[in-house]
XYZ file of C-alpha atoms in Angstrom:
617
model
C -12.810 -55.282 22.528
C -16.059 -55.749 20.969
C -19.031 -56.445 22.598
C -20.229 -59.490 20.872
C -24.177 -60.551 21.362
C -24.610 -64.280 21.792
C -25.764 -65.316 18.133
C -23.190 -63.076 16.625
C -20.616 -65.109 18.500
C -22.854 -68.423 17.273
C -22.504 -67.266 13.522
C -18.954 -66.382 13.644
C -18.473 -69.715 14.869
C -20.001 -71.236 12.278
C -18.442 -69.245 9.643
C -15.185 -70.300 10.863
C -16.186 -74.065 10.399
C -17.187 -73.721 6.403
C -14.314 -74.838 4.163
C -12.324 -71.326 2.510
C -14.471 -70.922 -0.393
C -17.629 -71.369 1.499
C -16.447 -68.992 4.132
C -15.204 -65.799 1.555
C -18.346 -66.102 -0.486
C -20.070 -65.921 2.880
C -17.931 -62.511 4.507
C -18.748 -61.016 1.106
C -22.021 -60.814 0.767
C -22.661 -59.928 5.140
C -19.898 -57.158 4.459
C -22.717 -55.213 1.848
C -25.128 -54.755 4.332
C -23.775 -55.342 7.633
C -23.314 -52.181 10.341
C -22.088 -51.676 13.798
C -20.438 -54.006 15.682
C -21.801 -56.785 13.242
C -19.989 -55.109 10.585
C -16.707 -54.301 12.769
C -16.556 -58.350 13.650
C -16.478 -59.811 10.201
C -14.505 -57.192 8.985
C -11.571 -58.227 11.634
C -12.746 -61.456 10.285
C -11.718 -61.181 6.946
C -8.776 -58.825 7.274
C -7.591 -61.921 9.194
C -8.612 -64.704 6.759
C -7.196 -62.069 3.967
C -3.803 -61.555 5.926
C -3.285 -65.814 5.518
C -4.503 -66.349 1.552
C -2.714 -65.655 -1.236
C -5.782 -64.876 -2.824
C -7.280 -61.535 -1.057
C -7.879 -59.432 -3.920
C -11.553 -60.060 -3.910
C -12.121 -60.153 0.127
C -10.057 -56.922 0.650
C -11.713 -55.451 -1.938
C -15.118 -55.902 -0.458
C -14.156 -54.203 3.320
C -12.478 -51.330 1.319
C -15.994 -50.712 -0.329
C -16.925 -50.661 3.334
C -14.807 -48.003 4.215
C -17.281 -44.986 5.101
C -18.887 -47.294 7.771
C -15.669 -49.290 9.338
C -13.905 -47.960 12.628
C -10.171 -46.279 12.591
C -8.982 -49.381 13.245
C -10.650 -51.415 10.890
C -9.332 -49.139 8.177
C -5.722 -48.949 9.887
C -5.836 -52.854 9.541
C -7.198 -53.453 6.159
C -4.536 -50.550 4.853
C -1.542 -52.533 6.179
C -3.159 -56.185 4.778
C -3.358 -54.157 1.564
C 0.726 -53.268 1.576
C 1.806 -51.873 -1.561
C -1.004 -52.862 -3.861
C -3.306 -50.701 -2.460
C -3.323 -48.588 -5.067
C -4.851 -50.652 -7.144
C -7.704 -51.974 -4.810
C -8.200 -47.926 -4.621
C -7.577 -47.492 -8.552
C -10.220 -50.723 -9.055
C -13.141 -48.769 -7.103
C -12.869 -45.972 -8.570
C -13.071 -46.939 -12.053
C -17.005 -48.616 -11.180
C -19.681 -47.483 -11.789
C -21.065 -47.885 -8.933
C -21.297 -44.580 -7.153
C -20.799 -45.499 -3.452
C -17.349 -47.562 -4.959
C -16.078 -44.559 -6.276
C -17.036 -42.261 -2.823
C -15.326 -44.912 -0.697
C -12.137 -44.629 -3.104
C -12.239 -41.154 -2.733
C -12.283 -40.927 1.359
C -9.719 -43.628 1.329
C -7.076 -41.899 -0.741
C -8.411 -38.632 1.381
C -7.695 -40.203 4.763
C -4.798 -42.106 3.831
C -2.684 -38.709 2.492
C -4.072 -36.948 5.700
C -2.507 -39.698 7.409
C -5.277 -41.506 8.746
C -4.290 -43.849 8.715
C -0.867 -43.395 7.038
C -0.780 -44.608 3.102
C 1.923 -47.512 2.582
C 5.156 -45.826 1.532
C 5.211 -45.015 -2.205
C 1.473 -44.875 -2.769
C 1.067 -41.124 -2.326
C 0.750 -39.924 -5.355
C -0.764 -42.546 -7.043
C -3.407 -41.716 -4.326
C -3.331 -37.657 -4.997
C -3.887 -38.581 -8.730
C -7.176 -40.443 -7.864
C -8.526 -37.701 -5.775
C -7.274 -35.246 -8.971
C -9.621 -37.639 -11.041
C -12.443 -37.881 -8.248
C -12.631 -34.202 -8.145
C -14.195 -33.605 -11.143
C -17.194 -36.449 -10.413
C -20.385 -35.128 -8.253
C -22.062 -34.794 -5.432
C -20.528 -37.004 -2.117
C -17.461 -38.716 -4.134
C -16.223 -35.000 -5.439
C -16.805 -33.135 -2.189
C -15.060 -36.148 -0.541
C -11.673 -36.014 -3.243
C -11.867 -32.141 -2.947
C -11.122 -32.396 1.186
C -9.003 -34.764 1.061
C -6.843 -32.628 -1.306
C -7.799 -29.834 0.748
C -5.967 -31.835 3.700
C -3.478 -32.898 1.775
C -2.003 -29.741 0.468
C -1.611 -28.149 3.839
C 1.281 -31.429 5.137
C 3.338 -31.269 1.731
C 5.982 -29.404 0.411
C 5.581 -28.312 -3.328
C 8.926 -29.596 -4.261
C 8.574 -33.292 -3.587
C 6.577 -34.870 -6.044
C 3.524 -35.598 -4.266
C 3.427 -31.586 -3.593
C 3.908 -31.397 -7.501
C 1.016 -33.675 -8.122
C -1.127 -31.731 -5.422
C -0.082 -28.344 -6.912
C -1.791 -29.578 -9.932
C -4.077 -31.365 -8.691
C -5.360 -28.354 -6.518
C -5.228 -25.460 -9.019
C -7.055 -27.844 -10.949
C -9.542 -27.698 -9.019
C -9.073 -24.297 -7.930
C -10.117 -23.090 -11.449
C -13.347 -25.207 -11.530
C -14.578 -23.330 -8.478
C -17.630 -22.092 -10.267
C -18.725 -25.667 -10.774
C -18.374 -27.065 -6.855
C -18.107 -24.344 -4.784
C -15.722 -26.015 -2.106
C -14.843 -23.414 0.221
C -12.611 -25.526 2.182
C -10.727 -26.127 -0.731
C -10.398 -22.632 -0.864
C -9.473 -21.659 3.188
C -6.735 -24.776 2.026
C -5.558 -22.509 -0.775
C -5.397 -19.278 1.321
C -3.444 -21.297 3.836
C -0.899 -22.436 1.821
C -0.856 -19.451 -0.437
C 2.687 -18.168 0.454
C 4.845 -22.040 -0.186
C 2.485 -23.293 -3.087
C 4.308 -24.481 -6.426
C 4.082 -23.402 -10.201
C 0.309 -24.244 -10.892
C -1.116 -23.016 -8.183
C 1.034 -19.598 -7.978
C 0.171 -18.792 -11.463
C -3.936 -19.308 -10.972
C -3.349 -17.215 -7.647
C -1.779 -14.507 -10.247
C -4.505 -14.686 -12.311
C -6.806 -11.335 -12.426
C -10.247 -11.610 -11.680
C -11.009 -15.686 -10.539
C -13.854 -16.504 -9.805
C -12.055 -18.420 -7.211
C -10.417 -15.563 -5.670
C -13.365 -14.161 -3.821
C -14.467 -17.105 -2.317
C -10.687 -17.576 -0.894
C -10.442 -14.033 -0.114
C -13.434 -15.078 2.047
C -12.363 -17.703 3.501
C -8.997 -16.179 4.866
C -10.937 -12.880 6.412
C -13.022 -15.977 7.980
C -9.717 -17.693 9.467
C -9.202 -16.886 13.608
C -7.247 -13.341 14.026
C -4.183 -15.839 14.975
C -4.117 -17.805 11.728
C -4.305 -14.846 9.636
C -2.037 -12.594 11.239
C 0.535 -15.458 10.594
C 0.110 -15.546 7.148
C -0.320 -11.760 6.841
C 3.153 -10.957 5.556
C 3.777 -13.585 3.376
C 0.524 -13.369 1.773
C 1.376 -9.604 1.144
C 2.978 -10.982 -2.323
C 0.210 -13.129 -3.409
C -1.945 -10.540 -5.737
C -5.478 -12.350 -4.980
C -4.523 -12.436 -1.437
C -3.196 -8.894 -0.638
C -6.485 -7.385 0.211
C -7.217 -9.832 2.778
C -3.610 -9.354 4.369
C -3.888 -5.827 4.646
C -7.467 -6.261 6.303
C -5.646 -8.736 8.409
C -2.674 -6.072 9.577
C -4.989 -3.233 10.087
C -7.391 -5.628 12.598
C -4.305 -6.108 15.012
C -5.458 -5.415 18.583
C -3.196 -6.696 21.083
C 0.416 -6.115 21.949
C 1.714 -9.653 21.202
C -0.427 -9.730 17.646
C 2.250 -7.168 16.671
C 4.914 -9.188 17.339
C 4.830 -11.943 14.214
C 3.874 -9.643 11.583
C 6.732 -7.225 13.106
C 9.257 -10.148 13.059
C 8.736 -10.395 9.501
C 9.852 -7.092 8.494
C 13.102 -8.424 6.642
C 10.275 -9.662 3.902
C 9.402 -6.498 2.684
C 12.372 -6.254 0.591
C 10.681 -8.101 -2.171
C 8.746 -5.213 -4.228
C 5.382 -7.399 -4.796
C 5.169 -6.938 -0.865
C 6.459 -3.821 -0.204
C 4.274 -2.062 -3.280
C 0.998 -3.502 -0.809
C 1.987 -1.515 1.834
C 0.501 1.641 0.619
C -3.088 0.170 1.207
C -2.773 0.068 4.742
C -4.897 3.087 6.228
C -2.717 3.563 9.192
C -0.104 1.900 10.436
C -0.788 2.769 14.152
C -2.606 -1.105 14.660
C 0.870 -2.520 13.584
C 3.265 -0.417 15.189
C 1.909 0.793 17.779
C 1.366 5.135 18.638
C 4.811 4.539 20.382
C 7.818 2.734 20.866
C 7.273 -0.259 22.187
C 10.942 -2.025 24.056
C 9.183 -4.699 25.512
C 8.241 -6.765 22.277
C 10.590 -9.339 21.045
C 14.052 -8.330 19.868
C 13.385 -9.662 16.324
C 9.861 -8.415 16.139
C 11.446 -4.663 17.433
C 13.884 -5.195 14.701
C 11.782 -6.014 12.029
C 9.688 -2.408 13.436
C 12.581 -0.742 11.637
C 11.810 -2.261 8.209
C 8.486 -1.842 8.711
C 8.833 2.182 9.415
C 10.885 2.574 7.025
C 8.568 1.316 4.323
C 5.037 1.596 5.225
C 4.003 5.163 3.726
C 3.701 7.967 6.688
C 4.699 11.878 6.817
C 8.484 12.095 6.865
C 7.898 13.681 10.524
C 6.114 11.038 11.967
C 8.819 8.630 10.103
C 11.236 10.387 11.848
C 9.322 10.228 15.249
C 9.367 6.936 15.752
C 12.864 6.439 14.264
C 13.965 9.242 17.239
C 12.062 6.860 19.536
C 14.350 3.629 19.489
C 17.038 6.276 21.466
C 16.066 4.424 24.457
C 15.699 0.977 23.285
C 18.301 -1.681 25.196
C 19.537 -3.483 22.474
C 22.600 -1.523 20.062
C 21.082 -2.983 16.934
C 18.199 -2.034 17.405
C 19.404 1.733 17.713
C 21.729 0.962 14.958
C 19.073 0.048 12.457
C 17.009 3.350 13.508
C 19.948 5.090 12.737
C 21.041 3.755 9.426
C 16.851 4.155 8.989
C 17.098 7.991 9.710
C 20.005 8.378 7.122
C 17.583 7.315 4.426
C 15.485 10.310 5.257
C 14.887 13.294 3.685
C 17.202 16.265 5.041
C 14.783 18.085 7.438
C 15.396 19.573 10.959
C 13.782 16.785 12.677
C 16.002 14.086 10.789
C 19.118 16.308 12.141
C 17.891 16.721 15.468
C 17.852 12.757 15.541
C 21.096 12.176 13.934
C 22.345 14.813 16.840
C 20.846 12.540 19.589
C 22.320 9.575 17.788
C 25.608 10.849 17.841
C 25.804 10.458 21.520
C 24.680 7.063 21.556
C 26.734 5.052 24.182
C 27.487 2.921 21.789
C 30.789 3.516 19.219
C 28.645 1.873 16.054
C 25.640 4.238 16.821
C 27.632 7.252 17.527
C 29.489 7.104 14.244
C 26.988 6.342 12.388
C 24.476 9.148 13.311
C 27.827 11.697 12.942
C 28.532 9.912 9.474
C 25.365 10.853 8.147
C 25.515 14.134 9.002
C 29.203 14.599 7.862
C 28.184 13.583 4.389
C 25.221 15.179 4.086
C 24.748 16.304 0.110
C 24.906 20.399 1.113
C 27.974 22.498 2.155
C 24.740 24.772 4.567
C 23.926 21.641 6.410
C 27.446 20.623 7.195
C 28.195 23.847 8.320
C 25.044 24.083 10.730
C 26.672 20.966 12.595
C 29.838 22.671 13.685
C 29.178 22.968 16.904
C 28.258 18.736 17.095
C 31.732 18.740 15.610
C 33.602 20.337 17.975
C 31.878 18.428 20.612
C 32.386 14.925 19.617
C 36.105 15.993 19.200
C 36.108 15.042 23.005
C 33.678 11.884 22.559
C 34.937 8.900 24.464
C 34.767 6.558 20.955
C 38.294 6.504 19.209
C 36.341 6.705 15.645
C 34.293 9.447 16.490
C 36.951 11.919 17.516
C 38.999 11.306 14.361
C 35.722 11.621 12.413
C 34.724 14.938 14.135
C 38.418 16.383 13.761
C 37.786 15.604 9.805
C 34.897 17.118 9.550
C 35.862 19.972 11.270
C 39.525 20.265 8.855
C 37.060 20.027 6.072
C 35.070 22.403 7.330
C 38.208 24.904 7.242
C 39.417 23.920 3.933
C 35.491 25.043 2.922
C 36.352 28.594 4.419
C 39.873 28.394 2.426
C 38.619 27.771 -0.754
C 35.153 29.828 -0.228
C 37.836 33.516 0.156
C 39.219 31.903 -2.809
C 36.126 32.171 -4.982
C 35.377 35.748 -3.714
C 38.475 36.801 -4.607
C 37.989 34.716 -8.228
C 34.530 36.328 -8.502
C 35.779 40.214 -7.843
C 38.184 39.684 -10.384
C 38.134 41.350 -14.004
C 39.231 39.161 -16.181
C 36.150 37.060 -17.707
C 37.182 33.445 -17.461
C 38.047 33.475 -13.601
C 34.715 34.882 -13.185
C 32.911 32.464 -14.906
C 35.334 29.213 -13.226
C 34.460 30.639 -10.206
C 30.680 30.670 -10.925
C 30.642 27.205 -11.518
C 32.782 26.493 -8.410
C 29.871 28.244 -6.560
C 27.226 26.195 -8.112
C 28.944 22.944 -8.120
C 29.868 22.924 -4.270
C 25.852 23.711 -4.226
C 27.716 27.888 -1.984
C 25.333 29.716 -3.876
C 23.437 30.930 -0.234
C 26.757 31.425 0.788
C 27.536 33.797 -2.308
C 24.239 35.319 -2.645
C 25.720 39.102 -2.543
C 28.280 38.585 -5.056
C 25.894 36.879 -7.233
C 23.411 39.557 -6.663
C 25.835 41.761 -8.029
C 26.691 39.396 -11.186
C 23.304 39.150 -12.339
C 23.212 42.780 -13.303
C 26.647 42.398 -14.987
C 26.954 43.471 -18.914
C 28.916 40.649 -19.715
C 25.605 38.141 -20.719
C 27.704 35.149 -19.958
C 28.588 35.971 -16.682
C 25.254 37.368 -16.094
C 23.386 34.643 -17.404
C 25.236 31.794 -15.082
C 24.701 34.102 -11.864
C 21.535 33.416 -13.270
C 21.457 29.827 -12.968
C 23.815 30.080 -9.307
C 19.967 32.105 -7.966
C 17.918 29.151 -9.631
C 18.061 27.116 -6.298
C 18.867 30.117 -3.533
C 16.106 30.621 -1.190
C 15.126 34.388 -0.229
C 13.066 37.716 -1.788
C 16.639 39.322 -2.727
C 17.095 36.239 -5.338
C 13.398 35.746 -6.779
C 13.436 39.940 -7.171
C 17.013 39.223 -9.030
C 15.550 36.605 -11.124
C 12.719 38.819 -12.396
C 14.666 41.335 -13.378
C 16.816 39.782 -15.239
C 13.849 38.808 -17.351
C 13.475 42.312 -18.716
C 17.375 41.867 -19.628
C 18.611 42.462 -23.325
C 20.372 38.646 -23.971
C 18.241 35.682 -24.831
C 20.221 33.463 -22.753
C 19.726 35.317 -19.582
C 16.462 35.920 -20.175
C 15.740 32.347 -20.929
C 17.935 31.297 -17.667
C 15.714 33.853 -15.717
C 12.635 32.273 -16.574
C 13.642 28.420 -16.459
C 14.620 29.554 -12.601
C 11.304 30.977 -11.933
C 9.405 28.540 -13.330
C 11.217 25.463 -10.901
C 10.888 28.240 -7.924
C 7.412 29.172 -8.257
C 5.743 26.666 -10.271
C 2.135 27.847 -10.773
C 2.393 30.613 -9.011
C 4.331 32.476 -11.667
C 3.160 32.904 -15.251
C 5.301 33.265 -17.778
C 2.924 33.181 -20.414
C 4.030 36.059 -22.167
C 7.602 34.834 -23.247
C 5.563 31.703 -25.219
C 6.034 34.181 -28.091
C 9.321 35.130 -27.448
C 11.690 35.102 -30.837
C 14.519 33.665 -28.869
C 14.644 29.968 -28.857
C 15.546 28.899 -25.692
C 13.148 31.804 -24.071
C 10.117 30.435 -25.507
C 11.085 26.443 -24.856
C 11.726 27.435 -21.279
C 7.830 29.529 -20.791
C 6.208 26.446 -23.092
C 7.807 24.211 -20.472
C 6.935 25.931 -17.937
C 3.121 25.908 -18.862
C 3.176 22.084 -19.905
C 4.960 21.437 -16.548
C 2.174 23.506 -14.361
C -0.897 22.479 -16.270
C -0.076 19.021 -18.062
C -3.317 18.966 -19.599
C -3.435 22.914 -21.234
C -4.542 22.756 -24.840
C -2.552 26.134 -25.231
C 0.779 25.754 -24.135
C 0.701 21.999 -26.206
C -1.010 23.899 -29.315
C 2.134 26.912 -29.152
C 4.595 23.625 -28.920
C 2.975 22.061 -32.042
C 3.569 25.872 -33.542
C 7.368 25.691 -32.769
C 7.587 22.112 -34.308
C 6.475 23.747 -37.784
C 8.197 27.006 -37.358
C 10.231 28.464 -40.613
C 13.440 29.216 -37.712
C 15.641 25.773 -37.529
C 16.599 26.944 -33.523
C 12.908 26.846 -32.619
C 11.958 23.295 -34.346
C 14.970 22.442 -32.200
C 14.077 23.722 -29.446
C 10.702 22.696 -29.878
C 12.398 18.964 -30.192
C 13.752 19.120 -26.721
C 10.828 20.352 -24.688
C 8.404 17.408 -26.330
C 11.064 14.889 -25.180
C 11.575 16.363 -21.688
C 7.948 16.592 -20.896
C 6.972 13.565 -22.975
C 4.677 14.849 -25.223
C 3.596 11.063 -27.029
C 0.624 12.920 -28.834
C 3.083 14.778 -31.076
C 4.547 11.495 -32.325
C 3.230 11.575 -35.696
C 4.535 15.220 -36.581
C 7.878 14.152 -35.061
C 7.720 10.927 -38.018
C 7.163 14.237 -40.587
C 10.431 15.819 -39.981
C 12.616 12.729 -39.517
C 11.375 12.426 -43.051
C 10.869 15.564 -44.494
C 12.631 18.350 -42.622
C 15.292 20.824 -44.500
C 17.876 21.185 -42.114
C 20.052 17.779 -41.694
C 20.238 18.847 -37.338
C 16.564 18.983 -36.719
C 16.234 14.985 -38.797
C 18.646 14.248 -36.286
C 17.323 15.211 -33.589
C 13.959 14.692 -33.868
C 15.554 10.855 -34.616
C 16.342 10.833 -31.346
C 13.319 12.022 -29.723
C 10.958 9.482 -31.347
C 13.320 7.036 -29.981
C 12.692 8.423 -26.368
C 9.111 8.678 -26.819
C 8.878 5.550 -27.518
C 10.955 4.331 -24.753
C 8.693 6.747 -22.469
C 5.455 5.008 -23.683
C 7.150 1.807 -23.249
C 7.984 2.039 -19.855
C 4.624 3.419 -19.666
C 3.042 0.498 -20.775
C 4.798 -1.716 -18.398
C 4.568 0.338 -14.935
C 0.575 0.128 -16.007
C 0.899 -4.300 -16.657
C 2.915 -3.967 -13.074
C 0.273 -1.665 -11.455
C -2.788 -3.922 -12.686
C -0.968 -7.367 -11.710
C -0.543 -5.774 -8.383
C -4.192 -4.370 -7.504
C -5.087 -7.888 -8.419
């Protein structure tokens, strides 16, 4: 109640005794200057006498001008009196030209969308449109529409259309930054950042904003709860990703992990996970160790998160090992599908061997599944023992699995005395099937005497794909093969001998000498070689430029294929010469189809660069 003095009680008594007219004119002109609880009485007063007449357009409108100065309740009332035409008692002040009409329509249609008190249904975005307008005025009435859209952004969703007409309304705004400088505009922006619609997503995408600092800002300046929150999700906003990461690698306590954790699943969309390589270490997030006592979906999420943040495959492997002794099965059982993805290594075995003896069926097979289809015949056969012990495992699916892989196993051996016998044999064309037998089933460790002995064979075919079957064979007795086949009278062992060495050794080999070879293939191999090991070498791309002019039709050729595999764009316009020019219909042909590669190589160039920019922001 308020607590009327004596001659305010006097004068409202006598305003209640002039006839209508007398009394409207009367609450008009007190309402200009009146404050306090002067101004809270005959505003009640004519709400009230407003509420009654058919005729309140010009009474309302005068306690709405009020508006800065009346009470929450005052406002509540005169916003119900006002109903559905409120709009235009809002519309009506802010088209004067008086400057304090036009700030009180702007704090009306700001506290009305906040909710405070709530707009009339319908109204909304009549209201948001005003405050659009009102935002580009000055001083008081622009700060005032820039909160209020501020607050109003944060309650909507972007698909109704009041969150349409804010989306605009905002990025609007957003993009005159350098004319108001409203960071709470921009903390709004940074908040909402990750559910905003079309308008505003496509000024956060935007490179270079002047906007985009100042929200950057304001999000680092957000408590360590808010931003955490919005960590993940912000990830994918390109403006925003700097502060998100900042926000991640701040993480302190245990249960700070758990939201950004429990978000994990989210990294599946590539404008997040590509952000991931800016973190510095992921230790803040994850943790140095296992931790089992976090939530179930934030120790789930862990998994993602492991398995994409970039780390050493060991310690990737480490703390994949360490969810062995976490309670819940799918937790274990997304570690293990994790460790699958892995590079082959010892660790990642040693895991998978651990895994296999999960208590758990699901676990168990899947840890043995991995290793039963791993892509070489040596690391199949270094599990044999697992094998034979999971023949007696108490799952139903392991056993049978084990006793497969063990059969297999056995069939391997079968068809491995096979080849031997294949490769001791005289006649040319079982040698050579059984060669590529050897090379397919990726035996060639396991054959490494017999094709030792092949490499020195006179037949050059035969010699020449032993050749090849030592390319990938670890061990002295294969690289000292390898270089002496080199000094070997055929071209085509030769030229197999030094495309080997050059993948085995890389720079540590040169081959420099057989860049003048006259065999083809001999010289495209030891050009490739030296492009390959020094990308930027004038001299190996000056001796490929040589080949693509040379009088011999098998060097342009060959020539032709090394500029395609190594992508050598700066030879384009020599490659246009002898699509046009060249004598021999073969070499027009193919260097056809290398210009068409280039230019799909500089293409795809051009766009991982676009993709890189958009997503350093």
């Amino acid at each position: 109640m308020i607590d009327l003095m004596p001659e305010l009680s006097a004068r409202l008594r006598r305003l209640r005794r002039l006839p209508r007219p007398q009394r409207v004119a009367a609450l008009r002109s007190v309402l200009v200057w009146a404050t306090g609880d002067e101004l809270e009485a005959f505003a009640a007063e004519a709400i009230e006498l407003a509420n009654r007449s058919k005729h309140k357009w010009g009474l309302l409108t005068e306690v709405l001008r009020a508006w800065p100065r009346l009470s929450f309740e005052a406002r509540a009332a005169a916003i119900v009196v006002a109903g559905d035409r409120l709009n235009a008692f809002v519309v009506a002040l802010e088209g004067s030209d008086d400057r304090s009409d036009r700030r009180a329509a702007s704090e009306i249609a700001s506290a009305c969308l906040a909710g405070e008190p709530p707009a009339p249904e319908g109204s909304e975005a009549s209201l948001a449109l005003v405050l659009h307008r009102l935002s580009a005025d000055q001083g008081a009435i622009a700060h005032a529409a820039l909160t209020g859209l501020a607050t109003a952004v944060r309650a909507v969703e972007p698909a109704d259309v009041l969150g349409a007409l804010l989306d605009a309304a905002v990025a609007d705004a957003a993009e005159r930054y350098h004319e108001h400088r409203h960071d709470a505009l921009m903390r709004a922006i940074a908040d909402r950042a990750h559910k905003c619609g079309p308008r505003l997503t496509a000024w956060l995408n935007q490179r270079d904003d002047v906007g985009h600092m100042a929200m950057r800002s304001a999000a680092r300046k957000r408590g360590a709860g808010e931003a955490i929150a919005t960590a993940v999700t912000n990830l994918g906003v390109p403006s925003l990703a700097p502060a998100a990461v900042s926000a991640l690698e701040k993480i302190k306590a245990p249960e700070e992990r758990a939201i950004p954790l429990a978000q994990g699943h989210l990294l599946v969309s590539r404008s997040r996970g590509s952000k991931l390589g800016r973190l510095r270490t992921p230790d803040a997030l994850l943790g140095e160790a296992w931790d089992a006592s976090l939530p179930l979906d934030a120790r789930l999420g862990a998994i993602e998160w492991i398995g994409r943040v970039p780390m050493k495959p060991t310690e990737r492997v480490r703390r994949l090992s360490e969810t062995l002794g976490d309670p819940d099965v799918g937790v274990r059982l997304r570690a293990c599908l994790a460790l699958r993805d892995c590079p082959a290594s010892a660790p990642t075995d040693r895991a998978l061997r651990d895994f296999a003896f999960d208590p758990d069926p699901r676990v168990a097979h899947a840890a043995l599944s991995a290793l039963v289809t791993a892509t070489t015949q040596r690391r199949r056969e270094a599990h044999r023992d697992l094998f034979e012990q999971l023949e007696r495992s108490p799952h139903e699916h392991v056993r049978v699995l084990a006793t497969k892989s063990i059969g297999a196993l056995r069939s391997q051996e079968s068809s491995d005395e096979g080849l031997r016998e294949a490769l001791q044999s005289d006649d040319r064309a079982r040698v050579l099937d059984a060669l590529g037998g050897v090379i397919r089933r990726d035996r060639c460790e396991a054959f490494l005497d017999e094709l030792l002995v092949l490499a020195t064979a006179t037949d050059p075919f035969v010699s020449a794909k032993a050749v090849r079957g030592l390319t990938h064979t670890p061990g002295d007795d294969a690289r000292g093969a390898l270089l002496e086949a080199l000094g070997h009278s055929d071209g085509r062992v030769v030229a197999d001998a030094v495309e080997a060495l050059g993948f085995r050794d890389g720079g540590a080999i040169s081959l420099k000498a057989f860049t003048t070879s006259a065999v083809a293939r001999v010289r495209a191999n030891a050009v490739r070689h030296a492009l390959r090991t020094d990308p930027g070498g004038h001299p190996a791309r000056d001796t490929l430029a040589e080949m693509l002019t040379d009088p011999r039709a098998s060097h342009r050729l060959s020539a032709l294929w090394v500029t395609e595999r190594t992508a050598q764009t700066a030879l384009s316009e020599r490659i246009a010469e002898m699509i046009n020019s060249d004598d021999e219909r073969e070499v027009r042909v193919r260097a056809e189809r290398t210009a068409h590669r280039l230019l799909a190589q500089m293409r795809d160039g051009w766009s991982r660069s676009a993709s890189s920019n958009m997503a350093a922001g």
